[in-house]
Short mmCIF file of C-alpha atoms in Angstrom, two decimals:
data_model
loop_
_atom_site.label_atom_id
_atom_site.label_comp_id
_atom_site.label_asym_id
_atom_site.label_seq_id
_atom_site.Cartn_x
_atom_site.Cartn_y
_atom_site.Cartn_z
CA MET A 3 0.00 0.00 0.00
CA VAL A 4 1.32 3.44 -0.97
CA VAL A 5 0.76 6.26 1.53
CA GLN A 6 0.30 9.77 0.13
CA ASN A 7 0.45 12.40 2.84
CA PRO A 8 -0.94 15.72 1.55
CA HIS A 9 1.21 17.79 3.94
CA PRO A 10 4.94 18.31 3.42
CA ILE A 11 7.25 16.88 6.09
CA LEU A 12 10.18 19.17 6.88
CA TRP A 13 13.44 18.58 8.73
CA ASN A 14 14.20 22.20 9.58
CA ASP A 15 14.51 23.74 6.10
CA LYS A 16 14.99 20.43 4.24
CA ARG A 17 12.45 18.09 2.71
CA TYR A 18 14.55 15.05 3.53
CA HIS A 19 15.93 13.67 6.79
CA THR A 20 19.52 14.88 6.78
CA LEU A 21 22.37 13.38 8.82
CA ASN A 22 23.03 16.85 10.23
CA TYR A 23 19.46 17.04 11.55
CA TYR A 24 19.64 13.56 13.01
CA LEU A 25 22.94 14.12 14.83
CA ARG A 26 21.98 17.57 16.14
CA LYS A 27 18.74 16.16 17.51
CA LYS A 28 20.54 13.25 19.17
CA PHE A 29 23.51 15.16 20.63
CA GLY A 30 22.13 18.69 20.91
CA GLN A 31 24.92 20.30 18.87
CA LYS A 32 26.90 20.11 15.66
CA VAL A 33 28.54 16.71 15.10
CA PHE A 34 30.88 16.16 12.18
CA LYS A 35 32.64 13.12 10.83
CA ILE A 36 36.41 12.78 10.83
CA PRO A 37 37.28 10.54 7.83
CA LEU A 38 40.16 8.17 8.51
CA ASP A 39 42.38 5.88 6.44
CA ALA A 40 43.49 3.26 8.95
CA GLY A 41 45.61 1.29 6.49
CA PHE A 42 43.13 -1.44 5.59
CA THR A 43 42.96 -3.36 2.34
CA CYS A 44 40.12 -5.38 0.80
CA PRO A 45 39.58 -9.02 -0.27
CA ASN A 46 38.90 -7.63 -3.72
CA ARG A 47 42.41 -6.10 -3.76
CA ASP A 48 44.67 -8.47 -1.84
CA GLY A 49 44.11 -11.51 -4.06
CA THR A 50 41.56 -13.28 -1.87
CA LEU A 51 38.83 -12.56 -4.42
CA SER A 52 40.64 -10.43 -6.97
CA THR A 53 43.54 -8.03 -7.33
CA ASP A 54 41.69 -5.50 -9.47
CA GLY A 55 39.18 -4.14 -6.97
CA CYS A 56 35.70 -2.92 -7.85
CA ALA A 57 35.73 -1.52 -11.36
CA PHE A 58 34.87 2.04 -10.27
CA CYS A 59 36.95 2.17 -7.08
CA SER A 60 39.90 4.55 -6.85
CA ALA A 61 43.39 3.62 -5.73
CA ARG A 62 42.54 4.92 -2.25
CA GLY A 63 39.62 2.56 -1.77
CA SER A 64 36.87 5.20 -1.76
CA GLY A 65 38.86 7.16 0.81
CA ASP A 66 40.14 9.96 -1.42
CA PHE A 67 39.14 12.57 1.15
CA ALA A 68 40.17 10.58 4.22
CA GLY A 69 43.32 11.17 6.25
CA ASN A 70 46.79 10.17 5.16
CA ARG A 71 47.51 6.52 5.98
CA GLU A 72 51.16 7.38 6.55
CA PHE A 73 50.00 8.76 9.92
CA ASP A 74 48.37 6.83 12.74
CA VAL A 75 44.68 7.26 13.58
CA LYS A 76 45.29 9.77 16.35
CA THR A 77 47.46 12.00 14.16
CA GLN A 78 44.98 11.87 11.29
CA PHE A 79 42.16 12.68 13.67
CA LYS A 80 43.88 15.74 15.10
CA LYS A 81 44.91 17.11 11.70
CA THR A 82 41.41 16.75 10.24
CA LYS A 83 39.74 18.10 13.38
CA GLU A 84 41.83 21.27 13.19
CA MET A 85 40.83 21.73 9.56
CA MET A 86 37.14 21.15 10.35
CA HIS A 87 37.19 23.77 13.10
CA LYS A 88 38.04 26.43 10.53
CA LYS A 89 34.47 25.96 9.32
CA TRP A 90 32.70 24.95 12.55
CA ARG A 91 33.96 26.52 15.75
CA ASN A 92 32.40 23.99 18.11
CA GLY A 93 31.17 20.45 17.82
CA LYS A 94 31.53 16.79 18.63
CA TYR A 95 32.94 14.08 16.39
CA ILE A 96 32.17 10.77 14.72
CA ALA A 97 35.36 8.84 13.95
CA TYR A 98 34.70 7.63 10.40
CA PHE A 99 36.74 4.63 9.26
CA GLN A 100 36.26 5.24 5.56
CA ALA A 101 38.98 3.91 3.24
CA PHE A 102 38.82 0.31 1.99
CA SER A 103 37.14 -2.43 4.11
CA ASN A 104 37.32 -1.39 7.75
CA THR A 105 36.37 -4.74 9.27
CA TYR A 106 38.91 -6.72 7.23
CA ALA A 107 41.63 -7.44 9.80
CA SER A 108 42.31 -9.42 12.95
CA ILE A 109 40.05 -8.84 15.95
CA SER A 110 42.91 -7.46 18.04
CA HIS A 111 43.89 -4.99 15.32
CA LEU A 112 40.31 -3.82 14.83
CA GLN A 113 39.78 -3.40 18.55
CA ASN A 114 42.96 -1.34 18.94
CA LEU A 115 41.99 0.97 16.06
CA TYR A 116 38.43 1.53 17.23
CA GLU A 117 39.60 2.09 20.81
CA SER A 118 42.20 4.57 19.64
CA ALA A 119 39.54 6.65 17.91
CA LEU A 120 37.15 6.55 20.85
CA GLU A 121 39.88 7.82 23.17
CA GLU A 122 40.00 11.16 21.33
CA GLU A 123 38.32 14.00 23.20
CA GLY A 124 34.89 14.87 21.91
CA VAL A 125 34.28 11.62 20.01
CA VAL A 126 30.67 10.53 20.46
CA GLY A 127 30.58 7.62 18.04
CA LEU A 128 32.02 5.45 15.30
CA ALA A 129 31.11 5.00 11.64
CA ILE A 130 32.66 1.93 10.03
CA ALA A 131 32.55 1.40 6.26
CA THR A 132 32.90 -2.13 4.92
CA ARG A 133 31.80 -4.76 2.41
CA PRO A 134 28.92 -7.14 3.18
CA ASP A 135 31.26 -10.12 2.83
CA CYS A 136 33.68 -8.81 5.48
CA LEU A 137 31.53 -9.46 8.54
CA PRO A 138 32.37 -12.86 10.03
CA ASP A 139 30.80 -13.70 13.38
CA GLU A 140 33.86 -12.73 15.43
CA VAL A 141 33.87 -9.27 13.83
CA LEU A 142 30.14 -8.91 14.36
CA ASN A 143 30.59 -9.77 18.03
CA LEU A 144 33.30 -7.14 18.35
CA LEU A 145 31.09 -4.54 16.66
CA ASN A 146 28.31 -5.50 19.03
CA LYS A 147 30.52 -4.69 22.03
CA PHE A 148 31.34 -1.24 20.68
CA ASN A 149 27.72 -0.67 19.75
CA LYS A 150 26.77 -1.12 23.41
CA ARG A 151 29.40 1.44 24.46
CA THR A 152 28.93 4.24 21.97
CA HIS A 153 26.77 5.50 19.13
CA MET A 154 27.78 3.50 16.07
CA TRP A 155 26.70 2.63 12.58
CA VAL A 156 28.11 0.39 9.86
CA GLU A 157 28.22 1.70 6.29
CA LEU A 158 27.53 -1.25 4.06
CA GLY A 159 28.25 -1.13 0.34
CA LEU A 160 25.44 -2.41 -1.85
CA GLN A 161 25.71 -0.14 -4.93
CA THR A 162 22.97 -1.99 -6.89
CA ILE A 163 20.41 -4.75 -6.38
CA HIS A 164 21.07 -6.03 -9.91
CA ASN A 165 23.46 -8.96 -9.84
CA LYS A 166 24.37 -8.64 -13.51
CA THR A 167 25.66 -5.10 -12.85
CA ALA A 168 27.47 -6.25 -9.71
CA GLN A 169 29.27 -8.90 -11.73
CA LYS A 170 30.25 -6.43 -14.44
CA MET A 171 31.57 -4.04 -11.79
CA ASN A 172 33.70 -6.86 -10.31
CA LEU A 173 32.14 -6.48 -6.85
CA HIS A 174 32.52 -10.18 -6.04
CA TYR A 175 29.35 -10.08 -3.95
CA ASN A 176 25.68 -9.85 -4.85
CA TYR A 177 22.41 -8.63 -3.41
CA ASN A 178 21.87 -11.82 -1.43
CA THR A 179 25.25 -11.33 0.27
CA PHE A 180 24.12 -7.85 1.29
CA LEU A 181 20.82 -9.15 2.69
CA LYS A 182 22.59 -11.77 4.81
CA ALA A 183 24.90 -9.12 6.28
CA LEU A 184 21.90 -6.89 6.91
CA ASP A 185 20.17 -9.62 8.90
CA LYS A 186 23.26 -10.27 11.03
CA LEU A 187 23.72 -6.59 11.86
CA ASN A 188 20.04 -6.08 12.60
CA SER A 189 20.00 -9.07 14.95
CA ARG A 190 22.58 -7.18 17.02
CA ASN A 191 20.72 -3.85 16.81
CA ILE A 192 23.59 -2.22 14.96
CA GLU A 193 22.57 0.74 12.81
CA ILE A 194 23.18 0.30 9.09
CA CYS A 195 23.70 2.87 6.36
CA ALA A 196 23.54 1.36 2.86
CA HIS A 197 25.43 2.78 -0.12
CA ILE A 198 23.92 2.80 -3.61
CA ILE A 199 25.30 4.26 -6.85
CA LEU A 200 23.15 5.85 -9.55
CA GLY A 201 24.44 5.92 -13.11
CA LEU A 202 26.40 2.67 -13.16
CA PRO A 203 27.27 1.65 -16.75
CA ASN A 204 24.46 0.01 -18.73
CA GLU A 205 21.83 0.36 -16.01
CA THR A 206 18.54 1.88 -17.14
CA ARG A 207 16.66 4.52 -15.23
CA GLU A 208 14.11 1.90 -14.26
CA GLN A 209 16.83 -0.34 -12.82
CA MET A 210 18.30 2.50 -10.76
CA LEU A 211 14.86 3.45 -9.48
CA SER A 212 14.16 -0.17 -8.57
CA THR A 213 17.33 -0.22 -6.44
CA GLY A 214 16.08 2.85 -4.58
CA LYS A 215 12.60 1.42 -4.11
CA GLU A 216 13.99 -1.88 -2.84
CA ILE A 217 16.25 -0.11 -0.35
CA ALA A 218 13.22 1.77 0.96
CA LYS A 219 11.62 -1.52 2.02
CA LEU A 220 14.62 -2.84 3.97
CA PRO A 221 15.28 -2.53 7.73
CA LEU A 222 17.90 0.19 7.32
CA GLN A 223 18.54 3.27 9.41
CA GLY A 224 20.39 5.25 6.77
CA ILE A 225 21.27 5.53 3.10
CA LYS A 226 23.99 7.14 1.00
CA ILE A 227 23.11 7.88 -2.60
CA HIS A 228 26.19 8.30 -4.76
CA LEU A 229 26.58 9.52 -8.31
CA PHE A 230 28.69 7.25 -10.50
CA HIS A 231 32.02 8.90 -11.23
CA LEU A 232 34.60 7.68 -13.71
CA MET A 233 38.06 8.33 -12.31
CA GLU A 234 41.48 7.95 -13.86
CA ASN A 235 43.45 4.78 -13.15
CA THR A 236 40.39 2.76 -12.17
CA PRO A 237 39.80 -0.58 -13.94
CA LEU A 238 36.70 0.85 -15.59
CA ALA A 239 38.57 3.87 -16.94
CA LYS A 240 41.40 1.76 -18.32
CA ALA A 241 38.96 -0.41 -20.23
CA ASN A 242 36.17 1.99 -21.22
CA SER A 243 37.13 5.62 -20.72
CA ASN A 244 36.00 6.67 -24.21
CA THR A 245 32.81 4.63 -24.45
CA LEU A 246 30.93 5.30 -21.21
CA SER A 247 28.10 7.80 -20.94
CA PHE A 248 27.02 9.67 -17.83
CA LEU A 249 23.78 10.90 -16.34
CA THR A 250 23.10 14.58 -16.90
CA LYS A 251 22.62 16.73 -13.83
CA GLU A 252 18.90 17.00 -14.60
CA GLU A 253 18.55 13.22 -14.92
CA TYR A 254 20.39 12.66 -11.66
CA VAL A 255 18.42 15.26 -9.72
CA ASP A 256 15.08 13.88 -10.92
CA LEU A 257 16.12 10.33 -10.08
CA VAL A 258 17.25 11.26 -6.56
CA VAL A 259 13.97 13.07 -5.89
CA ASP A 260 12.00 10.11 -7.23
CA ILE A 261 13.85 7.75 -4.88
CA LEU A 262 13.49 10.04 -1.87
CA GLU A 263 9.72 9.92 -2.27
CA TYR A 264 9.83 6.19 -1.43
CA ILE A 265 12.35 6.36 1.42
CA PRO A 266 10.63 6.17 4.85
CA PRO A 267 10.81 9.48 6.77
CA GLU A 268 12.71 7.89 9.66
CA MET A 269 15.56 6.72 7.41
CA VAL A 270 18.49 9.14 7.62
CA ILE A 271 19.94 10.49 4.38
CA HIS A 272 23.70 10.51 4.87
CA ARG A 273 24.54 11.69 1.37
CA LEU A 274 22.82 12.67 -1.88
CA THR A 275 25.76 12.86 -4.25
CA GLY A 276 29.35 11.65 -4.43
CA ASP A 277 32.74 13.30 -4.35
CA SER A 278 35.71 12.77 -6.61
CA PRO A 279 39.07 14.57 -6.62
CA ARG A 280 39.13 17.13 -9.41
CA LYS A 281 42.45 15.89 -10.74
CA LEU A 282 41.17 12.31 -11.12
CA LEU A 283 37.67 12.94 -12.47
CA ILE A 284 36.95 11.97 -16.07
CA GLY A 285 33.21 12.53 -15.79
CA PRO A 286 30.61 13.76 -15.27
CA LYS A 287 32.27 17.15 -14.85
CA TRP A 288 29.10 18.85 -13.63
CA SER A 289 29.44 16.89 -10.39
CA LEU A 290 32.42 19.01 -9.32
CA ASN A 291 30.01 21.69 -8.10
CA LYS A 292 28.55 19.67 -5.24
CA TRP A 293 26.56 22.51 -3.69
CA GLU A 294 24.91 23.30 -7.00
CA VAL A 295 23.75 19.68 -7.22
CA LEU A 296 22.39 19.70 -3.66
CA ASN A 297 20.66 23.03 -4.21
CA SER A 298 19.11 21.66 -7.40
CA ILE A 299 17.70 18.71 -5.45
CA ASP A 300 16.20 21.09 -2.87
CA GLU A 301 14.71 23.26 -5.60
CA ARG A 302 13.27 20.28 -7.47
CA MET A 303 11.60 18.97 -4.34
CA LYS A 304 10.02 22.37 -3.69
CA ALA A 305 8.92 22.74 -7.30
CA ARG A 306 7.26 19.33 -7.19
CA ASN A 307 5.93 19.99 -3.67
CA THR A 308 7.29 16.65 -2.57
CA TRP A 309 9.31 15.27 0.36
CA GLN A 310 10.99 12.15 1.65
CA GLY A 311 8.45 9.39 2.17
CA ARG A 312 5.59 10.96 0.24
CA LEU A 313 5.07 7.72 -1.71
CA ARG A 314 6.43 5.28 0.84
CA GLU A 315 4.98 1.81 0.93
CA ILE A 316 3.66 0.28 4.14
#
């Protein structure tokens, strides 16, 4: 059954449930993430599954804006915190283990890294990004212990529900793998933020929309919607840099708004577009102006008089 509420739902001045709103409501002040590169690798890089990595993934394992792995977690944290405070004078912090697969190591190593981050003054939680096939029971049990001590969520890469696309992108996991990981995390009451990518090569608009609609039905607490970027030196760029097409800004904005209409109001929107370093980006170039994209999404929602969850299914 589709619910159509005639009255707009607002989260302060936004028509979708932003991470900023969620964290301010929970902690009573500004909370910002400190992205870290803790020196992890990935089974899709180290030869366990492949040595190529996901076809779209950069050399830094989706951590192009994280700290420098030449420094330890504490040093990275302090350097990034100082930079953040140039924009926000006061606030608390989420230690964000971003680059590569941040549950892919021994239990003792993981525990030491997570503990190190939590020891930093002002840290109120952890965000841990990983693959759905990097959550064995011993890691889940460790995450469960931290979840009982602090605010925590796991960022779980899905990208697409379409297994044919997943295979072409060399993910080495499929939708069923994601669902199994989702069940295991939910059984431990660990918050989950799923990542999807819009604009993956050869996917139709209908396929992308179906990924968004499917996500809306799952027991998730958050979602990140990324725009597909083609970056230099990725497997996809080396093989197809002159043959791939990209979504236009208008297509992307409309698709994001369409998906938001199905996302339940309680699900937190962690991101609505992706980032790529300017020097590595092949396309789409319009994505370099992130704030213009976000403003366009806001404007489109107002023009359509719509909001997150307007067409949600119950």
